[in-house]
Short mmCIF file of C-alpha atoms in Angstrom, two decimals:
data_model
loop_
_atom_site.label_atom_id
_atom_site.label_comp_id
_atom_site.label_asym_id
_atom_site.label_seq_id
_atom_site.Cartn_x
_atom_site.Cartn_y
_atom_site.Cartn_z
CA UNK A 1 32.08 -49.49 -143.44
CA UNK A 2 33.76 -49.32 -146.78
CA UNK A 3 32.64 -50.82 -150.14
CA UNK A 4 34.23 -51.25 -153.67
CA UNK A 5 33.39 -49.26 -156.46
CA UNK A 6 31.85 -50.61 -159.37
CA UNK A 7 34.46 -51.14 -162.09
CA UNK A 8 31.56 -51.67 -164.87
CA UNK A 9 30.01 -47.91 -164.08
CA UNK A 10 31.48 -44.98 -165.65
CA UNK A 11 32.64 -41.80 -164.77
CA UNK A 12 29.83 -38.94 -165.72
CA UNK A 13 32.62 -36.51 -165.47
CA UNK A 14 36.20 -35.90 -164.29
CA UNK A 15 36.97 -33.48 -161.26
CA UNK A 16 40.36 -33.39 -161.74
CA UNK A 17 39.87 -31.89 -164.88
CA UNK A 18 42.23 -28.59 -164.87
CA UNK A 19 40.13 -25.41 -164.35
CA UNK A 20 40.30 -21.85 -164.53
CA UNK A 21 38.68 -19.54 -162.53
CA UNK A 22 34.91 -19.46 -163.99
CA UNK A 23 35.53 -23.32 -165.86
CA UNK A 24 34.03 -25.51 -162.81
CA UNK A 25 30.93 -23.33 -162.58
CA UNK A 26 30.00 -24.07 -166.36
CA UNK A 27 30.60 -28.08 -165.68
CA UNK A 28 28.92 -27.96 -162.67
CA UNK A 29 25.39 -26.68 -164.25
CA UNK A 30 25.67 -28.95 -167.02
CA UNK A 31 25.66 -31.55 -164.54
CA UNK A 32 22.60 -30.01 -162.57
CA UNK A 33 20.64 -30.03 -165.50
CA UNK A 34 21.95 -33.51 -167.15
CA UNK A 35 23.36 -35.49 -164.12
CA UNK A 36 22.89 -34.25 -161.07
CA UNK A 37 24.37 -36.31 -158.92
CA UNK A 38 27.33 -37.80 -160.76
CA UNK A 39 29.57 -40.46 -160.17
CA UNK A 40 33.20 -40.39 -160.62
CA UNK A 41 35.96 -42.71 -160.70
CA UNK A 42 38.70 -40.16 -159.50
CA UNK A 43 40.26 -40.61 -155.92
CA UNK A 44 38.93 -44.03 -155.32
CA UNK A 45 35.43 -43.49 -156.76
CA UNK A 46 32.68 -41.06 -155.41
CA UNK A 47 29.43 -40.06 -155.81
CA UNK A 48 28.94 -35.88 -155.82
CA UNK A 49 25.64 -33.70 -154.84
CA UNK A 50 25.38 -30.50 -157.16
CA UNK A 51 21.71 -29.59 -156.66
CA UNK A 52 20.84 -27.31 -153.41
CA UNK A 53 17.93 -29.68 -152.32
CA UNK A 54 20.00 -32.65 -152.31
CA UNK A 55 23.61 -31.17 -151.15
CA UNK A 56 20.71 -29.33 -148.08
CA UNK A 57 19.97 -33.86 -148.07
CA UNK A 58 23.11 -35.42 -147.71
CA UNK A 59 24.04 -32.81 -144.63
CA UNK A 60 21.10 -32.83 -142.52
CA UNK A 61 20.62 -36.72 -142.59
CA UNK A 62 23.17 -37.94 -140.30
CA UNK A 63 21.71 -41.10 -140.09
CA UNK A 64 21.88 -41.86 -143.90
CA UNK A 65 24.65 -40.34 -144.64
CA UNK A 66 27.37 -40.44 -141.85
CA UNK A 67 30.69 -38.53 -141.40
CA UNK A 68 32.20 -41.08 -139.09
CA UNK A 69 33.65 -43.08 -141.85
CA UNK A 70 34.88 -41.29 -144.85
CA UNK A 71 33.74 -37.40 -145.00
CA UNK A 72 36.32 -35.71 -147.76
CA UNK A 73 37.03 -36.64 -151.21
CA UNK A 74 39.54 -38.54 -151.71
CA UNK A 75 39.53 -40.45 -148.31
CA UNK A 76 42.02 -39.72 -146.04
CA UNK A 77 43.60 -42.69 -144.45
CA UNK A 78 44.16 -41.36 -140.70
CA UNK A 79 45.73 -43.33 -137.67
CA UNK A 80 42.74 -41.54 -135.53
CA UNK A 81 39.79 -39.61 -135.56
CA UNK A 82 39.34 -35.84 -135.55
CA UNK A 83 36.62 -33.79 -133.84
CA UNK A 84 34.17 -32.82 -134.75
CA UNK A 85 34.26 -33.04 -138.26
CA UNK A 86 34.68 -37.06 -137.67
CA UNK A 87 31.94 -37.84 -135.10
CA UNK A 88 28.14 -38.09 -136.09
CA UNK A 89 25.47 -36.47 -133.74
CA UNK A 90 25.04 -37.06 -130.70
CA UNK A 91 28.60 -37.76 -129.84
CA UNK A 92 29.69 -34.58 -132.28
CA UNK A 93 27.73 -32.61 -129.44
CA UNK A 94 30.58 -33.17 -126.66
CA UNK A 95 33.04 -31.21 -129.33
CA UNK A 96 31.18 -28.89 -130.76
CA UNK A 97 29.93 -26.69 -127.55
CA UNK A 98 33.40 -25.88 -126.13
CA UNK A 99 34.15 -24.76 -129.80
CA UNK A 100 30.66 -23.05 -130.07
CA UNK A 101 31.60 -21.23 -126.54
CA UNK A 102 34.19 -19.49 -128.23
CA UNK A 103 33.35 -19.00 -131.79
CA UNK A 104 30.02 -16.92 -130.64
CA UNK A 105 29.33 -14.13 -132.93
CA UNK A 106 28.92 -12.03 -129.86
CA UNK A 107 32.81 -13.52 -128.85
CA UNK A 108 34.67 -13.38 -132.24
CA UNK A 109 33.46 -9.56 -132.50
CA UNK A 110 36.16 -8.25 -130.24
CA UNK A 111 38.57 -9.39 -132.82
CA UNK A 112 37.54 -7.38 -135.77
CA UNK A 113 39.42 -4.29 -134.95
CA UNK A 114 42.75 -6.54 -134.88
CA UNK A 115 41.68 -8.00 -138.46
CA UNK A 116 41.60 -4.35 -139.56
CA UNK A 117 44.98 -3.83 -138.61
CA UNK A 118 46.60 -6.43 -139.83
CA UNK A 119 44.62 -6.06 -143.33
CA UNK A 120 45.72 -2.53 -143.60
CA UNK A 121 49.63 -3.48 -142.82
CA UNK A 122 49.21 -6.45 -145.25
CA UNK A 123 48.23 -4.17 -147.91
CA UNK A 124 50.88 -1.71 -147.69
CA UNK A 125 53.83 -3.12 -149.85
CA UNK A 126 50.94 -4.17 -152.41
CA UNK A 127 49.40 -0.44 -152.57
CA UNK A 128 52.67 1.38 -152.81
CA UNK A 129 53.96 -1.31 -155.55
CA UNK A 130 50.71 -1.01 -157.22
CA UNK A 131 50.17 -4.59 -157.87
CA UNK A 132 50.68 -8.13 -156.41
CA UNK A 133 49.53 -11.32 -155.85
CA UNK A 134 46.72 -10.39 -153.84
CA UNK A 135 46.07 -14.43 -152.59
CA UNK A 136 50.01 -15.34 -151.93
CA UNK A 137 51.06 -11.91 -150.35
CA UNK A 138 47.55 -11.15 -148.63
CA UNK A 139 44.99 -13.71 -148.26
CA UNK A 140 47.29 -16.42 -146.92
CA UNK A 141 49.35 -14.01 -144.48
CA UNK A 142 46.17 -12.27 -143.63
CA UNK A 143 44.17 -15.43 -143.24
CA UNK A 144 47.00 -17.36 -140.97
CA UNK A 145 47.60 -13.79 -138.97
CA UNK A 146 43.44 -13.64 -137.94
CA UNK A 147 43.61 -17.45 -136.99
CA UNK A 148 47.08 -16.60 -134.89
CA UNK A 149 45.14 -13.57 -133.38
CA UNK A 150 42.08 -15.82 -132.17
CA UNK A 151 44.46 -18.52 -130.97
CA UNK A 152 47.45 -16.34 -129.67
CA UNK A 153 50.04 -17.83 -131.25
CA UNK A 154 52.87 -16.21 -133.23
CA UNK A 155 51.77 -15.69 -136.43
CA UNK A 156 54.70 -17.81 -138.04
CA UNK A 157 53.75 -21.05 -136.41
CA UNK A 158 50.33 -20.16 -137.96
CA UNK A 159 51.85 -19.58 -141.79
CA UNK A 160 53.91 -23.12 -140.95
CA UNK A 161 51.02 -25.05 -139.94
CA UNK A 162 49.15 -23.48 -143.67
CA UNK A 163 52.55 -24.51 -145.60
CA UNK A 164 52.33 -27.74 -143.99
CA UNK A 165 48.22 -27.63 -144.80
CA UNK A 166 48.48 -27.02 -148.15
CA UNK A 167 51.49 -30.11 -148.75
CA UNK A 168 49.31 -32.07 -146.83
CA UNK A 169 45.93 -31.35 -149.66
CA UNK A 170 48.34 -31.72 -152.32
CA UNK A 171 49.59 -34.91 -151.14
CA UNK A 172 45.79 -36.01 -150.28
CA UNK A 173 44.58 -35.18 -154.18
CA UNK A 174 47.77 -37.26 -155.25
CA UNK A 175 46.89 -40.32 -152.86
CA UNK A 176 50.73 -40.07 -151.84
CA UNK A 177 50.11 -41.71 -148.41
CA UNK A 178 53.58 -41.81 -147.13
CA UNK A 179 53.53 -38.16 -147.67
CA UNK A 180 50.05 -37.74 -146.22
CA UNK A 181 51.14 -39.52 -142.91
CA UNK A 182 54.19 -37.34 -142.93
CA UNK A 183 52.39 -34.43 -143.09
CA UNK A 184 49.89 -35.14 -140.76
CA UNK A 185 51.98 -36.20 -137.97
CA UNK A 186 53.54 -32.72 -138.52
CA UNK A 187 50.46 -31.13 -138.07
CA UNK A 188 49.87 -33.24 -134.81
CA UNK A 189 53.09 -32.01 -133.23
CA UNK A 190 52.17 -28.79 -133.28
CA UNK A 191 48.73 -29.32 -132.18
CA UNK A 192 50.40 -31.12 -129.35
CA UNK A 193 52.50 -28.36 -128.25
CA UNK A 194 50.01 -25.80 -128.74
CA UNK A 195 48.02 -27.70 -126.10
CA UNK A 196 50.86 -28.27 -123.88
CA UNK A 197 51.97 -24.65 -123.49
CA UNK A 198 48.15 -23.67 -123.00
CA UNK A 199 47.73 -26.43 -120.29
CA UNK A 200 50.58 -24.30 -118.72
CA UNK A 201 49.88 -21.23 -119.00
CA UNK A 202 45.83 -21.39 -119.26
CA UNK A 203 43.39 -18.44 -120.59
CA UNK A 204 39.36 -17.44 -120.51
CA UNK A 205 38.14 -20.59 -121.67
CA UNK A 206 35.13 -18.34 -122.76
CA UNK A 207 37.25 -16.78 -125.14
CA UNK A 208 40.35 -19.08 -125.77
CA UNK A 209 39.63 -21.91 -128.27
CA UNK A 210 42.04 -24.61 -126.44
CA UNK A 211 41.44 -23.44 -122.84
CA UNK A 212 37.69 -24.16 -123.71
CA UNK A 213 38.66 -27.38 -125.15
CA UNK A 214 41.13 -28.42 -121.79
CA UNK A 215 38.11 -27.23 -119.63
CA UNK A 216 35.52 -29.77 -121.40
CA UNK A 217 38.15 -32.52 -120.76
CA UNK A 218 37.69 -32.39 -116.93
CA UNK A 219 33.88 -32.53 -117.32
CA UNK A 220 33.10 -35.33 -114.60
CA UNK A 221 30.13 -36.49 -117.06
CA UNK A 222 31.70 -36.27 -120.77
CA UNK A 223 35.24 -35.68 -120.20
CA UNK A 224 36.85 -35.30 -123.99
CA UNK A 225 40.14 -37.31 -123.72
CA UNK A 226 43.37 -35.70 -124.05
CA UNK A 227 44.32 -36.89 -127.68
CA UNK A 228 41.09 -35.58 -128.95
CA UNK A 229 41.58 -31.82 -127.42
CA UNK A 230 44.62 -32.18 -129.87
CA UNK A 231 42.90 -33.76 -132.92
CA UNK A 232 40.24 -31.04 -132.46
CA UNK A 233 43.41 -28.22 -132.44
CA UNK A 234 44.68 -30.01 -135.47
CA UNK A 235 41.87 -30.12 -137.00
CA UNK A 236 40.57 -26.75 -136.58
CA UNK A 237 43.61 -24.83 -137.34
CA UNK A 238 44.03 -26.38 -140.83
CA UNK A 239 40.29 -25.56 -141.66
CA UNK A 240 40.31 -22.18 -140.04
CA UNK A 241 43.15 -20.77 -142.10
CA UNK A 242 42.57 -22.72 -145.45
CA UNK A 243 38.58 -21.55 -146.23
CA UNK A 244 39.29 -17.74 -145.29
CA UNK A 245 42.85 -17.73 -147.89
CA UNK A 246 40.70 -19.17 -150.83
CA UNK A 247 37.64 -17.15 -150.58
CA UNK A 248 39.25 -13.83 -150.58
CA UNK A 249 41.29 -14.31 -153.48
CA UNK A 250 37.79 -15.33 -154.95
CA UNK A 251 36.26 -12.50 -153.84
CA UNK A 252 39.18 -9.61 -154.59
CA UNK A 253 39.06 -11.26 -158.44
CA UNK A 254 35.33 -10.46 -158.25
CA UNK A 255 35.74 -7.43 -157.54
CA UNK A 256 38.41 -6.67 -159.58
CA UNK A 257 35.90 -7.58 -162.74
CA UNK A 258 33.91 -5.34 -161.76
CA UNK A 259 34.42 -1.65 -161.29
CA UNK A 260 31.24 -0.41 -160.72
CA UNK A 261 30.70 -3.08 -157.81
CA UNK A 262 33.96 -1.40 -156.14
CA UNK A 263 32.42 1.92 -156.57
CA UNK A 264 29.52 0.46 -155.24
CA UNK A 265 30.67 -0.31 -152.36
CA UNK A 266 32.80 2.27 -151.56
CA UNK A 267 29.90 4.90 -151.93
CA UNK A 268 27.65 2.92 -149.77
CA UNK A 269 30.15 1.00 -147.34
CA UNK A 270 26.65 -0.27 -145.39
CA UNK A 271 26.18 -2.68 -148.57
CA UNK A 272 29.60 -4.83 -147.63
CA UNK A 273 27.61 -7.19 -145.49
CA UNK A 274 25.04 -7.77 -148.60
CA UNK A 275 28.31 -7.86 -150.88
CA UNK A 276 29.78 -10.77 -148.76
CA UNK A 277 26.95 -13.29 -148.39
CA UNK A 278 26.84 -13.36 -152.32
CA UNK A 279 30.68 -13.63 -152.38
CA UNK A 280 30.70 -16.43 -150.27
CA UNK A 281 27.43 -17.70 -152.32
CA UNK A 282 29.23 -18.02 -155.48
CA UNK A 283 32.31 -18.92 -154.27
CA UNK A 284 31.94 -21.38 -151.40
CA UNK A 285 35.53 -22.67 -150.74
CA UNK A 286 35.26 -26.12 -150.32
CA UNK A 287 33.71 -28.80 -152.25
CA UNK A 288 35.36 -32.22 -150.80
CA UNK A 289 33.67 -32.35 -147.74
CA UNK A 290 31.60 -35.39 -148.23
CA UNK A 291 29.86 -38.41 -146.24
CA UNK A 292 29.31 -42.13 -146.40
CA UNK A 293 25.76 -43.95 -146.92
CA UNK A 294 25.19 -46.06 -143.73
CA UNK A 295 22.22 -48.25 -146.82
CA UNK A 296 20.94 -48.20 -149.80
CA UNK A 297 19.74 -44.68 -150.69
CA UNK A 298 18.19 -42.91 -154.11
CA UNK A 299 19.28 -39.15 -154.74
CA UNK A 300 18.53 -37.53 -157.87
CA UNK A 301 17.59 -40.42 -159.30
CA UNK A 302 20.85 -42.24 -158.45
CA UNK A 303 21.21 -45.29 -156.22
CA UNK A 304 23.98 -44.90 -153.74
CA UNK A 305 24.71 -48.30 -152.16
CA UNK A 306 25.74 -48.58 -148.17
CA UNK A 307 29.82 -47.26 -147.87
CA UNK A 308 29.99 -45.26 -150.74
CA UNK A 309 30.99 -41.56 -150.33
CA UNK A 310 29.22 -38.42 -151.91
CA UNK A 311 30.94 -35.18 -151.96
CA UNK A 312 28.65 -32.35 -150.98
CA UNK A 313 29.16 -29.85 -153.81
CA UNK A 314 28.72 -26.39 -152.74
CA UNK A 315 30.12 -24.05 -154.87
CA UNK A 316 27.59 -25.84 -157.51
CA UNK A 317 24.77 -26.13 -155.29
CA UNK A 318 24.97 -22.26 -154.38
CA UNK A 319 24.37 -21.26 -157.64
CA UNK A 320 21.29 -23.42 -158.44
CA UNK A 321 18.79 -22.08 -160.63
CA UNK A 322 15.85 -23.62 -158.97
CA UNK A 323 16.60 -21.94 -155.52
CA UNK A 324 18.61 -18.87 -156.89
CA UNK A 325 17.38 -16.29 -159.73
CA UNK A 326 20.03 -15.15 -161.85
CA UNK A 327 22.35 -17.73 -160.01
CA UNK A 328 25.41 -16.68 -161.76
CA UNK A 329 24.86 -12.56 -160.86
CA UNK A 330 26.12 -10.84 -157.55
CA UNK A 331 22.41 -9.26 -156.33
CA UNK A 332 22.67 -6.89 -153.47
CA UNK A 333 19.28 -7.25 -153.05
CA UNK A 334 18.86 -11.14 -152.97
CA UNK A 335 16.62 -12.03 -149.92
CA UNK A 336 16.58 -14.17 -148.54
CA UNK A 337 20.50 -15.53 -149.58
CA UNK A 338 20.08 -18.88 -147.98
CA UNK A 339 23.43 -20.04 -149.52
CA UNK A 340 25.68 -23.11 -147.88
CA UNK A 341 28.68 -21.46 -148.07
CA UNK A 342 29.04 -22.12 -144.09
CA UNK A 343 27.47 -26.08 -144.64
CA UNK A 344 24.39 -26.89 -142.94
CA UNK A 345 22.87 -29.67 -139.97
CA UNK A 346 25.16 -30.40 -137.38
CA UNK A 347 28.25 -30.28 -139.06
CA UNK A 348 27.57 -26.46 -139.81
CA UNK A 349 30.95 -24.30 -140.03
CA UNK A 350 31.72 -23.28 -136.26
CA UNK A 351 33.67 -20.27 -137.70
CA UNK A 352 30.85 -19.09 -139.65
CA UNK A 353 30.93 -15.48 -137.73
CA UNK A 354 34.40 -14.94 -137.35
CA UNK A 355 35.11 -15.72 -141.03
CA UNK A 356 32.40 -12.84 -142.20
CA UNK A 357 34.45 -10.63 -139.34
CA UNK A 358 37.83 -11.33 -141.79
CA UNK A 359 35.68 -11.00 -144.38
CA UNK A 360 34.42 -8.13 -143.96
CA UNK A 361 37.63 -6.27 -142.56
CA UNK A 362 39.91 -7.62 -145.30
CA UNK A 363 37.47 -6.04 -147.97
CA UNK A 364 36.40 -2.69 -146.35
CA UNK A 365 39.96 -1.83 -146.57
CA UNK A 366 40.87 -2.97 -149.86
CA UNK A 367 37.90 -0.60 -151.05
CA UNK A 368 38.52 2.14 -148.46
CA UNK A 369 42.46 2.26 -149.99
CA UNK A 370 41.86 2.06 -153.06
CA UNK A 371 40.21 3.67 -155.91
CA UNK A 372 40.42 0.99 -158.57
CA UNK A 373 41.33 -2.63 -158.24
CA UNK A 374 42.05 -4.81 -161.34
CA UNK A 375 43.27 -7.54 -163.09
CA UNK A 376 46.79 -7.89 -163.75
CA UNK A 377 47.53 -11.70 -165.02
CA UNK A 378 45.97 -15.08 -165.26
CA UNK A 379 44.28 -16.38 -162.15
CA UNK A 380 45.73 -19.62 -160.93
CA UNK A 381 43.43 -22.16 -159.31
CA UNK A 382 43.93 -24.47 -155.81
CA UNK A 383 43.76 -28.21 -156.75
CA UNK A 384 40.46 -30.01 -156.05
CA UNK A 385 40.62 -29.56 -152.10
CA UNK A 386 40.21 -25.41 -152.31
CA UNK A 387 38.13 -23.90 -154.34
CA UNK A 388 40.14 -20.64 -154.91
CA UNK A 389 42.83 -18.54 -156.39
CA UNK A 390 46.38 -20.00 -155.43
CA UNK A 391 47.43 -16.78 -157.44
CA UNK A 392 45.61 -13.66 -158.06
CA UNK A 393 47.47 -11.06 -159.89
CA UNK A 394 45.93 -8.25 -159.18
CA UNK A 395 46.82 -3.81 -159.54
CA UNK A 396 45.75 -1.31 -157.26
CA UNK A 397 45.05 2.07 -157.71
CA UNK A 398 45.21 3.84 -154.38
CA UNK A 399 43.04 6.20 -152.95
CA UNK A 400 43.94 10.26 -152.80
#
């Protein structure tokens, strides 16, 4: 289903605006308290959710608003359909349990002494240097290594597949579709022989993400066909590695403004779990994930007509002053911190645990090794598809 947009309505504000690292959060609550649910005519045209009751809406009502036709802003044109994040309940079900299986908190646990270790060896160079780019030389290695460690792959075919990821969201925001299909079909080939050499060689399937996946396609009652166990791969590793890279640089600029935070934290390392559900509160990494309205349907006051998108805003929605006090302040104490960082309904992150496992191992060692972590340049921002540092000059002090 697909409509045109209205060329008579204007935009109510431009998301391609450039931005800095606080900028979008100042836009974003003049639009909760004067438009709420904007429309632009960026990337084709779009509608975009910035309150928390109406973002909470758009993803719990599958029925009105469906991800089956176009679910990120701006649309992706695609030769075929990618579990899960493509399939509306119930047939999203058949994807997301072998991915559940595997993604258990009580699964992904095993793995946090592994993210430790490759934190710790990722910060090295930085701490004995004394500065660095602490999203290009740790959050993207560190992000692709913890993916490559849940998968078991090498790490470098991880860091490839994030290089080809991140032309791929470029290419997307500039609605170059040549070098969208180009990039995607990259992406595919390595999905495909990731699944190839697992079909040979296969693992736990209660652990292994695409031995799971191979197992649910010889299910006598819902097999998953063997193109899908690769769109699933392809789209899972692309996710998996992109959210974690943006929202630690996020976070380590955070802290960085804030030395008495650090010291915080380092006194009372049992506040890190606290410290990491605001984190990801106020800096939710994605904001393009979106979906299309199967009728006629008013939110906040707007009427959005059958086929046109809405982009779930959740970086603005997490910082709503009618659901959080003193939105814009990191509270230790919040409770309850019922942020969307992860999503919510159905299409609810998968990777919710394992991400606050990299989370949490990335950051308890940049505090344990440090003493003082600062600013050191002007923070460079992703493009519309991240919402994150794509540079984060930061200086470390470390720890004696």
């Amino acid at each position: 289903m697909t409509t045109t947009a209205d060329p008579g309505r204007a935009s109510d504000w431009d998301p391609t605006a450039p931005e800095t690292f606080d900028s979008s959060h100042a836009v974003y609550a003049g639009l909760r308290r004067r438009c709420p649910v904007p429309w632009s005519d960026a990337f084709g045209g779009f509608w975009a959710a910035t309150r928390y009751e109406d973002v909470l809406r758009v993803a719990r009502d599958s029925l009105t608003f469906s991800t089956a036709t176009q679910n990120v802003v701006p649309h992706v044109p695609r030769t075929q359909r990618r579990p899960p994040l493509h399939f509306d309940p119930p047939e999203h079900g058949v994807y997301r349990a072998p991915m559940d299986r595997v993604l258990r908190r009580a699964v992904v646990r095993r793995l946090e002494p592994a993210f430790a270790r490759a934190a710790r060896e990722l910060l090295e160079p930085l701490l004995a240097r004394g500065r660095g780019d602490y999203s290009q030389e740790f959050a993207l290695p560190y992000a692709a290594q913890c993916f490559a460690i849940f998968l078991g792959l090498p790490v470098e075919q991880v860091l490839e597949i994030r290089r080809i990821g991140v032309e791929y969201s470029f290419a997307i925001q500039e609605m170059d579709r040549a070098r969208v299909a180009a990039a995607s079909e990259e992406l595919y080939a390595i999905a495909r022989t990731i699944v190839a050499e697992r079909a040979a060689d296969p693992r736990d399937p209660d652990e292994d993400l695409v031995s799971s996946l191979l197992e649910a396609s010889r299910d006598p009652e819902r097999p998953i066909p063997h193109d899908m166990v690769v769109a699933t791969v392809r789209q899972t590793v692309v996710a998996g590695i992109g959210a974690p890279h943006a929202v630690l640089g996020s976070a380590a600029v955070h802290l960085s403004r804030d030395p008495a935070l650090q010291d915080r934290l380092r006194a009372d390392p049992g506040l890190l779990p606290a410290a990491i559900e605001e984190l990801l509160r106020l800096y939710a990494p994605y904001r393009v994930f979106a979906r299309t309205a199967t009728r006629d349907v008013e939110l906040g006051g707007r009427t959005i007509r059958a086929g046109e998108p809405i982009a779930m805003i959740f970086p603005s929605a997490n910082r709503d002053e009618a659901v959080f006090d003193d939105a814009d302040r990191l509270d230790l104490e919040r409770r309850p911190n019922r942020h969307l960082a992860f999503g919510r309904g159905p299409h609810r992150c998968p990777g919710a645990a394992m991400a606050r496992f990299e989370l949490a191992a990335a950051l308890g060692e940049l505090l344990s090794c440090t003493s003082l972590v600062a600013a050191d340049g002007e923070v460079e921002m992703f493009n519309w598809l991240e919402f994150g540092p794509k540079s984060a000059p930061l200086r470390f002090v470390p720890r004696t």
